[in-house]
Coordinates of C-alpha atoms and ligand atoms in Angstrom, one line a residue:
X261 CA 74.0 -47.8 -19.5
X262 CA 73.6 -47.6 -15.4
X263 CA 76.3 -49.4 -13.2
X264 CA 74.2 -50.9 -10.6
X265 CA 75.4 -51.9 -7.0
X266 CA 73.4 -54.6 -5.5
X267 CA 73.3 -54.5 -1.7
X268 CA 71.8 -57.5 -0.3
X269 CA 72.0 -59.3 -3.9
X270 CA 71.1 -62.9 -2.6
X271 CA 68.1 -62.1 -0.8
X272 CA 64.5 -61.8 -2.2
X273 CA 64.9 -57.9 -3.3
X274 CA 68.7 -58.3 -4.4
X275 CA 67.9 -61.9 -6.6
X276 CA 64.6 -59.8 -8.5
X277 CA 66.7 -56.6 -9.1
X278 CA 69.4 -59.4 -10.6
X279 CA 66.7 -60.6 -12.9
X280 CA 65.3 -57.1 -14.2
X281 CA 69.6 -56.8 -15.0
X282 CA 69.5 -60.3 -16.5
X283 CA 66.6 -58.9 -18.7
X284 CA 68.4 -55.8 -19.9
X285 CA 71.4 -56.6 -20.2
X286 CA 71.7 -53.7 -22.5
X287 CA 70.5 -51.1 -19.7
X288 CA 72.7 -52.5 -16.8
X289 CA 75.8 -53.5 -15.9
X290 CA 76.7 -54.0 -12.0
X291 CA 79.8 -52.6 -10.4
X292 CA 79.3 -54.2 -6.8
X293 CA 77.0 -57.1 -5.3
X294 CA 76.9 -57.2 -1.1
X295 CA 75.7 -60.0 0.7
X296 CA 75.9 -61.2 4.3
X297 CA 76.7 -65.4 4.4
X298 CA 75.0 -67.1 1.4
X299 CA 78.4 -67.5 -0.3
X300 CA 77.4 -70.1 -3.1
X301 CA 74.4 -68.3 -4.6
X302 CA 77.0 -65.2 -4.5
X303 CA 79.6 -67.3 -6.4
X304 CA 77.0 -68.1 -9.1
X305 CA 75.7 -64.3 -9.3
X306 CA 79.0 -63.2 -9.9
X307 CA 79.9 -65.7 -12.3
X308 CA 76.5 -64.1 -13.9
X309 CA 77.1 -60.9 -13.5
X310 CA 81.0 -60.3 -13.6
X311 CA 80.8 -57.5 -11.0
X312 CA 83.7 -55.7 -10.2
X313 CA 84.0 -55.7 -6.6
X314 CA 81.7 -58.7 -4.3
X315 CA 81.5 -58.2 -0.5
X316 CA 80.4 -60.5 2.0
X317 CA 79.3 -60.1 5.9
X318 CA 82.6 -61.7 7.2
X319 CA 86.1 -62.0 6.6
X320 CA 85.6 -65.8 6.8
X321 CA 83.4 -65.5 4.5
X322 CA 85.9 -64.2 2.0
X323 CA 87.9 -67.2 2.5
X324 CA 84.3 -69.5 1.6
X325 CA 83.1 -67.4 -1.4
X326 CA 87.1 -68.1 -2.8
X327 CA 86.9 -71.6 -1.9
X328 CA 83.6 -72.0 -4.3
X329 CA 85.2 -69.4 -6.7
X330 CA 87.8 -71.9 -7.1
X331 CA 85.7 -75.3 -6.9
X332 CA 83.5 -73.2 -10.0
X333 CA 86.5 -73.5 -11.7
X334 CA 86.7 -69.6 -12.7
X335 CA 89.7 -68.0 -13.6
X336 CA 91.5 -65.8 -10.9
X337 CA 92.0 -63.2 -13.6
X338 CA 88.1 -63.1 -13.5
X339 CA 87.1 -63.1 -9.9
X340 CA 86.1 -59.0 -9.0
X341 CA 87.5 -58.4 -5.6
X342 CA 86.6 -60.0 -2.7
X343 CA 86.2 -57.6 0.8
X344 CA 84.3 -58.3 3.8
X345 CA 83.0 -55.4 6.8
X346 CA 81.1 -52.1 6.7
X347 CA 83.8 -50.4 5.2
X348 CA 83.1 -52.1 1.8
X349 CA 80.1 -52.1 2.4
X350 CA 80.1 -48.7 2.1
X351 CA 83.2 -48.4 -0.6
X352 CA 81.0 -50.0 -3.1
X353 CA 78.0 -48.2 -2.6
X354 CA 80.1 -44.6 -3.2
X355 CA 82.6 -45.3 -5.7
X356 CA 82.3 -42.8 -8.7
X357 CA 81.7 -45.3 -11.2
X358 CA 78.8 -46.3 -9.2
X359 CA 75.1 -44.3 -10.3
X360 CA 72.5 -46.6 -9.3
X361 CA 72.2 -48.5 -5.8
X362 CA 69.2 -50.9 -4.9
X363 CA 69.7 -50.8 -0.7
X364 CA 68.2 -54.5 -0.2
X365 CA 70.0 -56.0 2.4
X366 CA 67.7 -56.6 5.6
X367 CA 67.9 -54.8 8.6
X368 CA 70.0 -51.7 10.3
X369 CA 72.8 -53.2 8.6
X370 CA 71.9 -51.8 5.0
X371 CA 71.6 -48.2 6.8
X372 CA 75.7 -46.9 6.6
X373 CA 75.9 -47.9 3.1
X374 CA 72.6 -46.6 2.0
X375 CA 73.1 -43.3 3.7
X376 CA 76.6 -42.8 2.2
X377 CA 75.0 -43.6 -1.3
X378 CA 72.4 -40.8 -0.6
X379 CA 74.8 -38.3 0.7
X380 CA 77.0 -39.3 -2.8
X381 CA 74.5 -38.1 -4.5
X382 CA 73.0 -41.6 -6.1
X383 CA 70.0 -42.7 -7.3
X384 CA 68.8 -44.9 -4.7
X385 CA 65.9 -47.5 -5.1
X386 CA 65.1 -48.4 -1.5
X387 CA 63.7 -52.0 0.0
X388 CA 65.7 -51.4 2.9
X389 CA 62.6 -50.1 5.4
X390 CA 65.0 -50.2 8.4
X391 CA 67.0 -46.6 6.9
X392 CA 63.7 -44.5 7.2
X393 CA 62.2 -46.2 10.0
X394 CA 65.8 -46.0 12.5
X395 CA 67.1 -42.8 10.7
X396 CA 64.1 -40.9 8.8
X397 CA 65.1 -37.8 9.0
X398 CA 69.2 -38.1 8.8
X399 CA 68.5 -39.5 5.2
X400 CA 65.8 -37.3 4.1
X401 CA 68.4 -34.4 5.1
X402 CA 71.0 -35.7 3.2
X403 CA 68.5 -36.1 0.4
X404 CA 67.7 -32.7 0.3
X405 CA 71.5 -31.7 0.8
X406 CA 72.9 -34.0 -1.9
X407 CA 70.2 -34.1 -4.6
X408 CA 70.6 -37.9 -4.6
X409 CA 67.3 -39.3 -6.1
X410 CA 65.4 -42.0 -3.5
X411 CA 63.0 -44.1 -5.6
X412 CA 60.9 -46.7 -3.2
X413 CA 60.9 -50.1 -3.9
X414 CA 58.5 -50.8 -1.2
X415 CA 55.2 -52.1 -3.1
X416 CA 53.6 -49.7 -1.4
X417 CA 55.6 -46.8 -1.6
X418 CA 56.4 -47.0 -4.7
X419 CA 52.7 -47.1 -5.7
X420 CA 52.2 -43.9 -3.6
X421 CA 55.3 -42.6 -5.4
X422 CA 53.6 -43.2 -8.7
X423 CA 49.9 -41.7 -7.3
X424 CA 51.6 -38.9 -6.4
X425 CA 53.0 -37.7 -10.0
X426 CA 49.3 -37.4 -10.8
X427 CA 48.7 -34.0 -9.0
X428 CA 50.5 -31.0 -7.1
X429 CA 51.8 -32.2 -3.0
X430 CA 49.9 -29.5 -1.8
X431 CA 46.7 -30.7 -3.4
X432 CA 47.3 -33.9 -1.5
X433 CA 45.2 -34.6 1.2
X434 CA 46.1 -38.2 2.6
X435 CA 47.9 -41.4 1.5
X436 CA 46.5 -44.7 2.3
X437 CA 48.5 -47.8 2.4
X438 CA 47.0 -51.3 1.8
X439 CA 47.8 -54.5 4.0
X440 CA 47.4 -58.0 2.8
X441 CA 46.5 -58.6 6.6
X442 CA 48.9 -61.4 6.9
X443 CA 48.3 -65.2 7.6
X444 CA 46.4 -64.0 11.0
X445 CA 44.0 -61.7 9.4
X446 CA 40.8 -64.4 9.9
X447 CA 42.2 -66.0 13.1
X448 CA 40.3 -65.4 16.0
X449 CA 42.3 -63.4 18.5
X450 CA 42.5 -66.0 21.4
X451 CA 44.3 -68.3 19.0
X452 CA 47.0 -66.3 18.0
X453 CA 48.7 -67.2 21.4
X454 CA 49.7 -70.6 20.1
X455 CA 50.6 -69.4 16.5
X456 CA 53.6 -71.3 15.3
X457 CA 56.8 -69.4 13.0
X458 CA 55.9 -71.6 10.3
X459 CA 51.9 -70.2 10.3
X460 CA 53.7 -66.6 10.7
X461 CA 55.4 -67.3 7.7
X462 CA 53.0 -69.0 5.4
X463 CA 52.5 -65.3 3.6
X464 CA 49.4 -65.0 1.7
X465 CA 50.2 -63.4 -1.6
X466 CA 54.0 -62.3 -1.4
X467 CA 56.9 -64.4 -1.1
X468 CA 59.9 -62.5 1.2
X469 CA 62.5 -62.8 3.9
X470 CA 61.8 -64.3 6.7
X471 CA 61.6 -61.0 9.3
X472 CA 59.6 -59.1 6.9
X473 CA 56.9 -62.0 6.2
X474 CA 56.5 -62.1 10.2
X475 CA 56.6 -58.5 10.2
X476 CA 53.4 -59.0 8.0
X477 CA 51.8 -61.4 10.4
X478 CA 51.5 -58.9 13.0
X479 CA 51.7 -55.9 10.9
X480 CA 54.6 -54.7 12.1
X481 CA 55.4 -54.4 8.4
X482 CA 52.3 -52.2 8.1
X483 CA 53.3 -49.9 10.8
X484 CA 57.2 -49.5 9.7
X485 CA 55.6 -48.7 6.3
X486 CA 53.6 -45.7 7.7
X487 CA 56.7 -44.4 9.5
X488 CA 58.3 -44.8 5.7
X489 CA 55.6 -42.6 4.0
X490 CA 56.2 -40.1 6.3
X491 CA 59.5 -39.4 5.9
X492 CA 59.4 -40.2 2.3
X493 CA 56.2 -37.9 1.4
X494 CA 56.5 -36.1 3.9
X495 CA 52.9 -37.1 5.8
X496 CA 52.3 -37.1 9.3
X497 CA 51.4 -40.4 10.5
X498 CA 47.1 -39.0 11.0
X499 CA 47.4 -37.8 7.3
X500 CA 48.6 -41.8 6.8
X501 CA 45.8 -44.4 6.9
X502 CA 45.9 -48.0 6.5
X503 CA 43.0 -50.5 4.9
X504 CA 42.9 -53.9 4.9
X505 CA 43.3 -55.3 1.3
X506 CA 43.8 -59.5 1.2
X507 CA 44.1 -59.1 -2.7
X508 CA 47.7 -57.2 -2.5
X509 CA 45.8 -55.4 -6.3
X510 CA 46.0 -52.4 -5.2
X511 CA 49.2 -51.3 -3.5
X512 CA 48.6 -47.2 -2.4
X513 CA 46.0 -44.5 -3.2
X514 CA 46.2 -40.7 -2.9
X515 CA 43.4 -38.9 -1.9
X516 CA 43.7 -34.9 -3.8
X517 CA 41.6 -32.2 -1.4
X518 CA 39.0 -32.6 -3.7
X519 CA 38.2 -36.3 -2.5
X520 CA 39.3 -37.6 -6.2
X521 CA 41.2 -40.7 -5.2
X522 CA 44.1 -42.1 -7.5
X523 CA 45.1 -45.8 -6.8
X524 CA 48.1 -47.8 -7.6
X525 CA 47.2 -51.0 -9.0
X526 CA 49.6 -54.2 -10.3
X527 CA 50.4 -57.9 -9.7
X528 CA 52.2 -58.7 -6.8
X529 CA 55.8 -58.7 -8.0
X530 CA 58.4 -56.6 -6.9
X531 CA 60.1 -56.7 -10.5
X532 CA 57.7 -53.9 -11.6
X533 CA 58.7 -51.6 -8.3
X534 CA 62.5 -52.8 -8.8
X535 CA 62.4 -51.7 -12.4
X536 CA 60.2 -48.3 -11.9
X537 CA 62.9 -47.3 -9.5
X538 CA 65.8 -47.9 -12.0
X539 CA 64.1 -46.6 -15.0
X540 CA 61.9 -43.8 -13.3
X541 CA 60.9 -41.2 -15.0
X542 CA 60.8 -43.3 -17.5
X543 CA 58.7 -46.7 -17.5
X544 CA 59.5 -49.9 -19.8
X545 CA 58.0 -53.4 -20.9
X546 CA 58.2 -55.4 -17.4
X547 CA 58.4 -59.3 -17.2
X548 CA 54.9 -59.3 -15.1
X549 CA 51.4 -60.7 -14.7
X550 CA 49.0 -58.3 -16.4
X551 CA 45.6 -58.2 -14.5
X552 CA 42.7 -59.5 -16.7
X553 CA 40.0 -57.4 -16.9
X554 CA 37.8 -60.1 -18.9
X555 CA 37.1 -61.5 -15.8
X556 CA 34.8 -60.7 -13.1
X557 CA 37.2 -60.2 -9.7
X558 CA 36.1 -58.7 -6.4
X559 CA 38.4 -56.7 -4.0
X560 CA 38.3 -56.1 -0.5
X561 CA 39.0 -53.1 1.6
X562 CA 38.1 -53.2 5.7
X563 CA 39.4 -51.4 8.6
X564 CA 42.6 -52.7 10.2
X565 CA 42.2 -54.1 13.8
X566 CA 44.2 -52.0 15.8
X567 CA 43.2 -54.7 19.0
X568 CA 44.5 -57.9 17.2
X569 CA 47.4 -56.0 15.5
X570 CA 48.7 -53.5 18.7
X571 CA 52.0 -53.1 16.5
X572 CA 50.4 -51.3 13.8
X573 CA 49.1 -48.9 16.4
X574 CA 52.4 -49.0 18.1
X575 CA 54.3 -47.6 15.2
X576 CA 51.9 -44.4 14.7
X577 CA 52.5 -43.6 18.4
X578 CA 56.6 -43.7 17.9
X579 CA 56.6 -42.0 14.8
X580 CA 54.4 -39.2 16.5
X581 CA 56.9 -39.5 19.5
X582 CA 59.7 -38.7 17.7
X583 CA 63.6 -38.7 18.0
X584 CA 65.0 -42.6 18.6
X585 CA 61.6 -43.8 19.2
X586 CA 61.0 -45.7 15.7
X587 CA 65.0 -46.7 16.2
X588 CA 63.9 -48.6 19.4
X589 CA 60.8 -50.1 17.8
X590 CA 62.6 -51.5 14.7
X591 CA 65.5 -52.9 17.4
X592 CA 62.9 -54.5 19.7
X593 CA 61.3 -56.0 16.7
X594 CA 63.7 -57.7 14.9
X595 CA 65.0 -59.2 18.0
X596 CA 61.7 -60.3 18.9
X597 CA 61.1 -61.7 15.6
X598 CA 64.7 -63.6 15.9
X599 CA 63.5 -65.1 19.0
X600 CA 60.2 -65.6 18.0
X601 CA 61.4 -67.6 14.8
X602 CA 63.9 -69.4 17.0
X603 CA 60.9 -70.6 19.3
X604 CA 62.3 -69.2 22.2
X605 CA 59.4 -66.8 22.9
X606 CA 55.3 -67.0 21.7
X607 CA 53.8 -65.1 19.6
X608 CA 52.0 -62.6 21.9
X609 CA 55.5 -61.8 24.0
X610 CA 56.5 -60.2 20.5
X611 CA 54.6 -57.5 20.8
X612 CA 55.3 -57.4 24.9
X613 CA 59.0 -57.3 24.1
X614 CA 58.4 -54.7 21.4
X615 CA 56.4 -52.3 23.3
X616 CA 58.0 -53.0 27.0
X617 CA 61.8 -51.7 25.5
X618 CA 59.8 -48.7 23.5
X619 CA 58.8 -47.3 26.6
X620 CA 62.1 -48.5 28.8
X621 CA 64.4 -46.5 26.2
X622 CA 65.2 -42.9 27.1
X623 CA 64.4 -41.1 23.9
X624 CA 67.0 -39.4 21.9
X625 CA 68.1 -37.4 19.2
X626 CA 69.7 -38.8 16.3
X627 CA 72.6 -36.6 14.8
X628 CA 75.0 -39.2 12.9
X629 CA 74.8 -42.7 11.6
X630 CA 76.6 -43.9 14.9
X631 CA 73.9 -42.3 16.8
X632 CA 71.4 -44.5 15.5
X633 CA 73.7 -47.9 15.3
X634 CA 74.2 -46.7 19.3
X635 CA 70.6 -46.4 20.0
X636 CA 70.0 -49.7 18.2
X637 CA 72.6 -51.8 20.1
X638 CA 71.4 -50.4 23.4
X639 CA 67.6 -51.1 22.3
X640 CA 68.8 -54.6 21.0
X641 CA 70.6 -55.4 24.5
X642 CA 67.2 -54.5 26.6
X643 CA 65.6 -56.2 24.1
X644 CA 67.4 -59.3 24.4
X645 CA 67.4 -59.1 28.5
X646 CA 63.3 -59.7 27.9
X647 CA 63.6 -62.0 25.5
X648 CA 65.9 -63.9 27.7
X649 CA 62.8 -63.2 31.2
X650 CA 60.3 -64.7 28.7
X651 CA 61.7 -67.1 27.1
X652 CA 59.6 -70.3 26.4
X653 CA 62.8 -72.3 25.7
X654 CA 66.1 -70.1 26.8
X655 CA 69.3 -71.0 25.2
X656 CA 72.4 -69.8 26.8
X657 CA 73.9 -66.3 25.2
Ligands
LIG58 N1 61.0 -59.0 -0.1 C1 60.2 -58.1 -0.4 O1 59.3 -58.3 -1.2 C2 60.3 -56.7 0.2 C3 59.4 -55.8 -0.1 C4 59.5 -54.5 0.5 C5 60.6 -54.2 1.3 N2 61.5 -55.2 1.6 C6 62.6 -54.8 2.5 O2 63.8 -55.1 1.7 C7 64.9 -55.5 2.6 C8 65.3 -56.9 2.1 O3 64.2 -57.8 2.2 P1 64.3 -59.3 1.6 O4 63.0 -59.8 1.7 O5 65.0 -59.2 0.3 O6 65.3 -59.9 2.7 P2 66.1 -61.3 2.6 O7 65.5 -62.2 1.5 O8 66.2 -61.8 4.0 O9 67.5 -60.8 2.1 C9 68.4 -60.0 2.9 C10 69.7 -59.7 2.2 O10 70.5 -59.0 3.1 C11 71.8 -59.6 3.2 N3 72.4 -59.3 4.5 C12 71.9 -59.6 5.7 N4 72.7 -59.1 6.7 C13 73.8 -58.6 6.0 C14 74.9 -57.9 6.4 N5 75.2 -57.8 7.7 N6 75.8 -57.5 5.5 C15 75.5 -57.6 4.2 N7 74.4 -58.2 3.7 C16 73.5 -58.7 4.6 C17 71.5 -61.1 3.0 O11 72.6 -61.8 2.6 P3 72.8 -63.4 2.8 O12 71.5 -64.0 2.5 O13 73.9 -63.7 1.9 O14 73.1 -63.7 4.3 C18 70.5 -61.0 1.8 O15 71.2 -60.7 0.6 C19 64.2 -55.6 4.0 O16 64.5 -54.4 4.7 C20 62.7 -55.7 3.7 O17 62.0 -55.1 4.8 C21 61.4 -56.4 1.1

């Protein structure tokens, strides 16, 4: 039996790793669920569930997942305990009846409690990109320090992690990442100046939060992902390629120093990476498509367009760069993305904003957690500054 806790449990990640529980019951029980506002599908997950301790974003929100506690009609004597803040965040992540954490909540805000969990010793299944690509290689110390296991949940990653049990590391000679190519892949450069949020976020083959699916759009996504495999596999980012795959079949390949190439291959459902990362070394029955092989199929691989994309290309240079630089680029981007999905900026001025603070913020080295929430408040506040000089429709901060 593993005691699970689910950080980000009412997003896309945390409501799939809740339905690998749901289907083994027998496997999992969870200790803790975390989530930011979204109070009423929390109330309904912990009636589910019957964690032990639920955390919100807020203490108001406290008061609201109470209020629908009560209106459920569920027994105080059965309500876990209710906390709000960082604190918990990270209380429920380290507590010693605790062995398993999924890190799914979005953003630098899933970094504290994911790092304590690693430095605790835990196994870890990551979604959480923002904890390598802000602080790579303050977590993969403390791996190495603590022993904790870090399983990726990241299609991608997770496919690589699974390529790579085929072979020695030093027989490795480069890891290559697929990319769906987003919603924009056949638009026609020019156009993608009047690209709408709601085009950004028609995804073609996965179904996500709403930063991530426009992180695919302009493969943002692509390029945090390389920055990932880095510090994961321990690549550097020319050993790391990317190929265009609209399919989303195959998810990662190894390439051995003897040109063999091993590919990762499965339907597009995080379930399977979820449940590989909770069950891993071991592998059970998964509730997913299977890939018929009765029928003919063809798959595509081309060359990313660095031109189109200049984010992907972006996110090789910071990771080369070094120190805060991927801290910055993660910052910049998910307040571009904000704005962007606000309609307060265009498209294009997403990668403007992105690459303008990249090269405006001194670079840094990154010692401690508060070192990298520093560097990403003072990225976010020159971000926001040119957010607010090209702003299409400005609202008053
Ligand atoms: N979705 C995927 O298929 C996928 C694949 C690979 C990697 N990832 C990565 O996994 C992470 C989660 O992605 P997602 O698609 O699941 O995102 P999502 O659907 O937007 O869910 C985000 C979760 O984080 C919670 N949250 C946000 N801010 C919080 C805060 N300050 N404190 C506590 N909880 C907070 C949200 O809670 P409320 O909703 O209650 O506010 C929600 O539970 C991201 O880093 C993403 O890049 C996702």
């Amino acid at each position: 039996m593993k005691t699970l806790t689910v950080l980000g449990s009412t997003g896309s990640i945390g409501t799939n790793t809740l339905d690998v529980v749901r289907r083994n019951r027998h496997h999992y029980q969870v200790y803790g669920l975390v989530a930011g506002r979204n109070v009423e599908l929390l109330a309904a997950q912990i009636l589910e569930f019957r964690p032990k301790v639920a955390v919100v974003g807020t203490s108001d929100g406290v008061s609201r997942l109470s209020s629908k506690l009560q209106e459920l009609g569920v027994p105080r004597a059965d309500w876990p305990e209710l906390l709000s803040g960082d604190a918990a965040k990270v209380a429920v992540s380290v507590d010693k009846s605790v062995d398993t954490v999924i890190s799914a909540i979005v953003g630098v805000a899933g970094l504290e409690a994911t790092y304590e969990a690693i430095r605790h010793g835990k196994r870890v299944g990551l979604a959480n990109k923002e904890t390598l690509v802000s602080g790579g290689k303050l977590v993969m110390d403390a791996v190495r320090e603590s022993g904790a296991l870090l399983v990726p949940v990241d299609s991608e990653h997770n496919g690589a992690h699974q390529c790579l049990r085929a072979g020695n590391r030093k027989e490795v000679a480069r890891l290559i990442l697929t990319a769906s190519g987003g919603p924009f892949r056949n638009t026609p450069r020019e156009a993608l100046d009047s690209v709408t949020p709601e085009q950004a976020l028609n995804h073609p083959t996965w179904k996500m939060g709403k930063r991530i699916t426009v992180d695919c759009a302009t493969l943002m996504n692509k390029g945090f992902e390389v920055i990932e495999a880095c510090w994961l596999f321990d690549f550097a980012p020319s050993e790391v390629d990317v190929v265009i795959h609209p399919q989303s079949k195959v998810h990662a390949m190894i390439e051995y120093s003897d040109g063999s190439v091993l590919a990762q291959i499965s339907a597009t459902d995080m379930r399977m990476p979820i449940q590989y990362a909770l069950t891993y070394p071991d592998r059970c029955e998964a509730p997913v498509p299977r890939i018929d092989w009765s029928e003919a199929r063809q798959w595509d691989f081309l060359p990313p367009d660095f031109q189109k994309f200049p984010l992907l290309k972006l996110a090789y240079q910071c990771q080369e760069t070094g120190g805060s630089a991927t801290c910055t680029l993660n910052a910049a981007d998910e307040i571009a993305v904000e704005a962007f999905l606000e309609g307060r900026i265009a498209y294009p001025s997403i990668y403007e904003i992105v690459s303008e603070t990249v090269s405006k913020m001194p670079g840094r080295n990154l010692l401690a957690v508060a070192d990298i929430l520093e560097m990403d408040r003072e990225s976010r506040v020159l971000a926001r500054q040119l957010v607010a000089a090209r702003a299409v429709n400005p609202v008053t901060v």
